[in-house]
């Protein structure tokens, strides 16, 4: 049986390990800088701006979602941005991902959110197939852009 619960401070190291598992799967392991201490501060500190759901199967951690709230000016409503979603390989095809999405949908409804957005790597066909089964809308007309810390610092000093 799959149990989905909100993450708590004592899950910080588990979340780091799940992030590392996701990064390894996405061939981005060398980019991971996060620590349990940073997770404790940002997800469980005085003013958390990001949140996580943990999936367990028979008491074992099977996966997670990390999300935060955004805002749509067009809808005039908050939304959820799903930053990370990962199910350990040995738990795939056991409805863990579906149950995580179902729990996130309940968070969205409880917070009157108008949508849930996320990104997927174009080569990740396993994930794309899963999202299509959820009947998610592919956003092909939007290109993703990002400013990272060095660019942010440089821009702020102009």
GROMACS .gro file of C-alpha atoms in nm:
model
  158
    1UNK     CA    1   0.000   0.000   0.000
    2UNK     CA    2   0.125   0.349  -0.091
    3UNK     CA    3   0.118   0.613   0.183
    4UNK     CA    4   0.166   0.979   0.089
    5UNK     CA    5   0.246   1.227   0.365
    6UNK     CA    6   0.381   1.577   0.405
    7UNK     CA    7   0.753   1.584   0.469
    8UNK     CA    8   0.875   1.677   0.817
    9UNK     CA    9   1.209   1.813   0.936
   10UNK     CA   10   1.343   1.466   1.016
   11UNK     CA   11   1.302   1.380   0.644
   12UNK     CA   12   1.572   1.630   0.541
   13UNK     CA   13   1.846   1.374   0.475
   14UNK     CA   14   1.599   1.144   0.298
   15UNK     CA   15   1.497   1.432   0.072
   16UNK     CA   16   1.864   1.499  -0.009
   17UNK     CA   17   1.911   1.132  -0.101
   18UNK     CA   18   1.602   1.141  -0.324
   19UNK     CA   19   1.727   1.460  -0.492
   20UNK     CA   20   2.059   1.285  -0.557
   21UNK     CA   21   1.874   0.985  -0.701
   22UNK     CA   22   1.681   1.215  -0.934
   23UNK     CA   23   1.998   1.401  -1.034
   24UNK     CA   24   2.174   1.074  -1.112
   25UNK     CA   25   1.879   0.960  -1.325
   26UNK     CA   26   1.881   1.294  -1.509
   27UNK     CA   27   2.259   1.275  -1.561
   28UNK     CA   28   2.306   1.588  -1.347
   29UNK     CA   29   2.464   1.440  -1.033
   30UNK     CA   30   2.760   1.678  -1.048
   31UNK     CA   31   2.524   1.976  -1.010
   32UNK     CA   32   2.381   1.878  -0.670
   33UNK     CA   33   2.492   2.111  -0.391
   34UNK     CA   34   2.202   2.069  -0.149
   35UNK     CA   35   2.259   1.955   0.210
   36UNK     CA   36   2.026   1.830   0.480
   37UNK     CA   37   2.091   2.150   0.671
   38UNK     CA   38   1.981   2.360   0.374
   39UNK     CA   39   1.666   2.148   0.333
   40UNK     CA   40   1.590   2.192   0.704
   41UNK     CA   41   1.624   2.571   0.670
   42UNK     CA   42   1.430   2.616   0.348
   43UNK     CA   43   1.151   2.361   0.386
   44UNK     CA   44   1.107   2.357   0.761
   45UNK     CA   45   1.232   2.697   0.883
   46UNK     CA   46   1.026   2.994   0.999
   47UNK     CA   47   0.900   3.092   0.654
   48UNK     CA   48   0.908   2.790   0.424
   49UNK     CA   49   0.854   2.870   0.058
   50UNK     CA   50   0.882   2.515  -0.069
   51UNK     CA   51   0.718   2.195   0.048
   52UNK     CA   52   0.755   1.823  -0.006
   53UNK     CA   53   0.543   1.511  -0.013
   54UNK     CA   54   0.696   1.175   0.070
   55UNK     CA   55   0.571   0.845  -0.069
   56UNK     CA   56   0.617   0.529   0.136
   57UNK     CA   57   0.548   0.167   0.049
   58UNK     CA   58   0.539  -0.072   0.343
   59UNK     CA   59   0.724   0.184   0.557
   60UNK     CA   60   1.006   0.234   0.304
   61UNK     CA   61   1.063   0.563   0.121
   62UNK     CA   62   0.959   0.517  -0.242
   63UNK     CA   63   0.965   0.870  -0.382
   64UNK     CA   64   0.887   1.236  -0.334
   65UNK     CA   65   0.761   1.561  -0.483
   66UNK     CA   66   0.901   1.903  -0.401
   67UNK     CA   67   0.680   2.199  -0.493
   68UNK     CA   68   0.615   2.566  -0.431
   69UNK     CA   69   0.333   2.809  -0.494
   70UNK     CA   70   0.342   3.056  -0.782
   71UNK     CA   71   0.084   3.295  -0.922
   72UNK     CA   72  -0.094   3.326  -1.255
   73UNK     CA   73  -0.191   3.682  -1.344
   74UNK     CA   74  -0.406   3.548  -1.627
   75UNK     CA   75  -0.608   3.328  -1.390
   76UNK     CA   76  -0.584   3.558  -1.090
   77UNK     CA   77  -0.504   3.251  -0.883
   78UNK     CA   78  -0.211   3.079  -0.724
   79UNK     CA   79  -0.070   2.770  -0.883
   80UNK     CA   80   0.180   2.504  -0.792
   81UNK     CA   81   0.516   2.455  -0.958
   82UNK     CA   82   0.639   2.099  -0.921
   83UNK     CA   83   1.015   2.142  -0.896
   84UNK     CA   84   1.111   1.777  -0.842
   85UNK     CA   85   0.928   1.448  -0.878
   86UNK     CA   86   1.108   1.120  -0.832
   87UNK     CA   87   1.009   0.760  -0.771
   88UNK     CA   88   1.285   0.511  -0.698
   89UNK     CA   89   1.319   0.260  -0.985
   90UNK     CA   90   1.216  -0.038  -0.774
   91UNK     CA   91   0.881   0.130  -0.693
   92UNK     CA   92   0.784   0.234  -1.043
   93UNK     CA   93   0.474   0.069  -1.189
   94UNK     CA   94   0.329   0.040  -0.836
   95UNK     CA   95   0.107   0.354  -0.858
   96UNK     CA   96   0.350   0.556  -0.642
   97UNK     CA   97   0.372   0.838  -0.897
   98UNK     CA   98  -0.002   0.840  -0.947
   99UNK     CA   99  -0.062   0.861  -0.571
  100UNK     CA  100   0.189   1.146  -0.541
  101UNK     CA  101   0.011   1.340  -0.816
  102UNK     CA  102  -0.325   1.269  -0.658
  103UNK     CA  103  -0.197   1.408  -0.326
  104UNK     CA  104  -0.055   1.715  -0.502
  105UNK     CA  105  -0.393   1.770  -0.672
  106UNK     CA  106  -0.553   1.769  -0.327
  107UNK     CA  107  -0.300   2.032  -0.210
  108UNK     CA  108  -0.390   2.240  -0.517
  109UNK     CA  109  -0.763   2.214  -0.446
  110UNK     CA  110  -0.719   2.295  -0.076
  111UNK     CA  111  -0.526   2.610  -0.174
  112UNK     CA  112  -0.762   2.714  -0.459
  113UNK     CA  113  -0.486   2.675  -0.718
  114UNK     CA  114  -0.570   2.709  -1.084
  115UNK     CA  115  -0.300   2.483  -1.219
  116UNK     CA  116   0.006   2.267  -1.157
  117UNK     CA  117   0.309   2.320  -1.381
  118UNK     CA  118   0.635   2.131  -1.420
  119UNK     CA  119   0.910   2.060  -1.671
  120UNK     CA  120   1.043   1.735  -1.810
  121UNK     CA  121   1.364   1.663  -1.997
  122UNK     CA  122   1.287   1.597  -2.363
  123UNK     CA  123   1.465   1.258  -2.357
  124UNK     CA  124   1.275   1.128  -2.053
  125UNK     CA  125   1.020   0.922  -2.243
  126UNK     CA  126   0.925   0.717  -1.935
  127UNK     CA  127   0.811   1.038  -1.761
  128UNK     CA  128   0.649   1.180  -2.074
  129UNK     CA  129   0.444   0.862  -2.118
  130UNK     CA  130   0.336   0.883  -1.752
  131UNK     CA  131   0.230   1.248  -1.788
  132UNK     CA  132   0.033   1.163  -2.101
  133UNK     CA  133  -0.150   0.892  -1.907
  134UNK     CA  134  -0.241   1.164  -1.653
  135UNK     CA  135  -0.379   1.361  -1.952
  136UNK     CA  136  -0.142   1.650  -1.875
  137UNK     CA  137  -0.114   1.921  -2.142
  138UNK     CA  138   0.226   1.948  -2.306
  139UNK     CA  139   0.337   2.312  -2.321
  140UNK     CA  140   0.526   2.306  -2.650
  141UNK     CA  141   0.492   2.676  -2.724
  142UNK     CA  142   0.691   2.789  -2.418
  143UNK     CA  143   1.068   2.788  -2.393
  144UNK     CA  144   1.234   2.764  -2.054
  145UNK     CA  145   1.488   3.028  -1.953
  146UNK     CA  146   1.686   3.061  -1.633
  147UNK     CA  147   1.909   3.306  -1.453
  148UNK     CA  148   2.145   3.127  -1.215
  149UNK     CA  149   2.325   3.273  -0.917
  150UNK     CA  150   2.625   3.421  -1.105
  151UNK     CA  151   2.395   3.594  -1.356
  152UNK     CA  152   2.161   3.710  -1.079
  153UNK     CA  153   2.453   3.866  -0.888
  154UNK     CA  154   2.588   4.029  -1.203
  155UNK     CA  155   2.246   4.167  -1.298
  156UNK     CA  156   2.183   4.304  -0.950
  157UNK     CA  157   2.504   4.509  -0.971
  158UNK     CA  158   2.427   4.677  -1.306
   0.00000   0.00000   0.00000
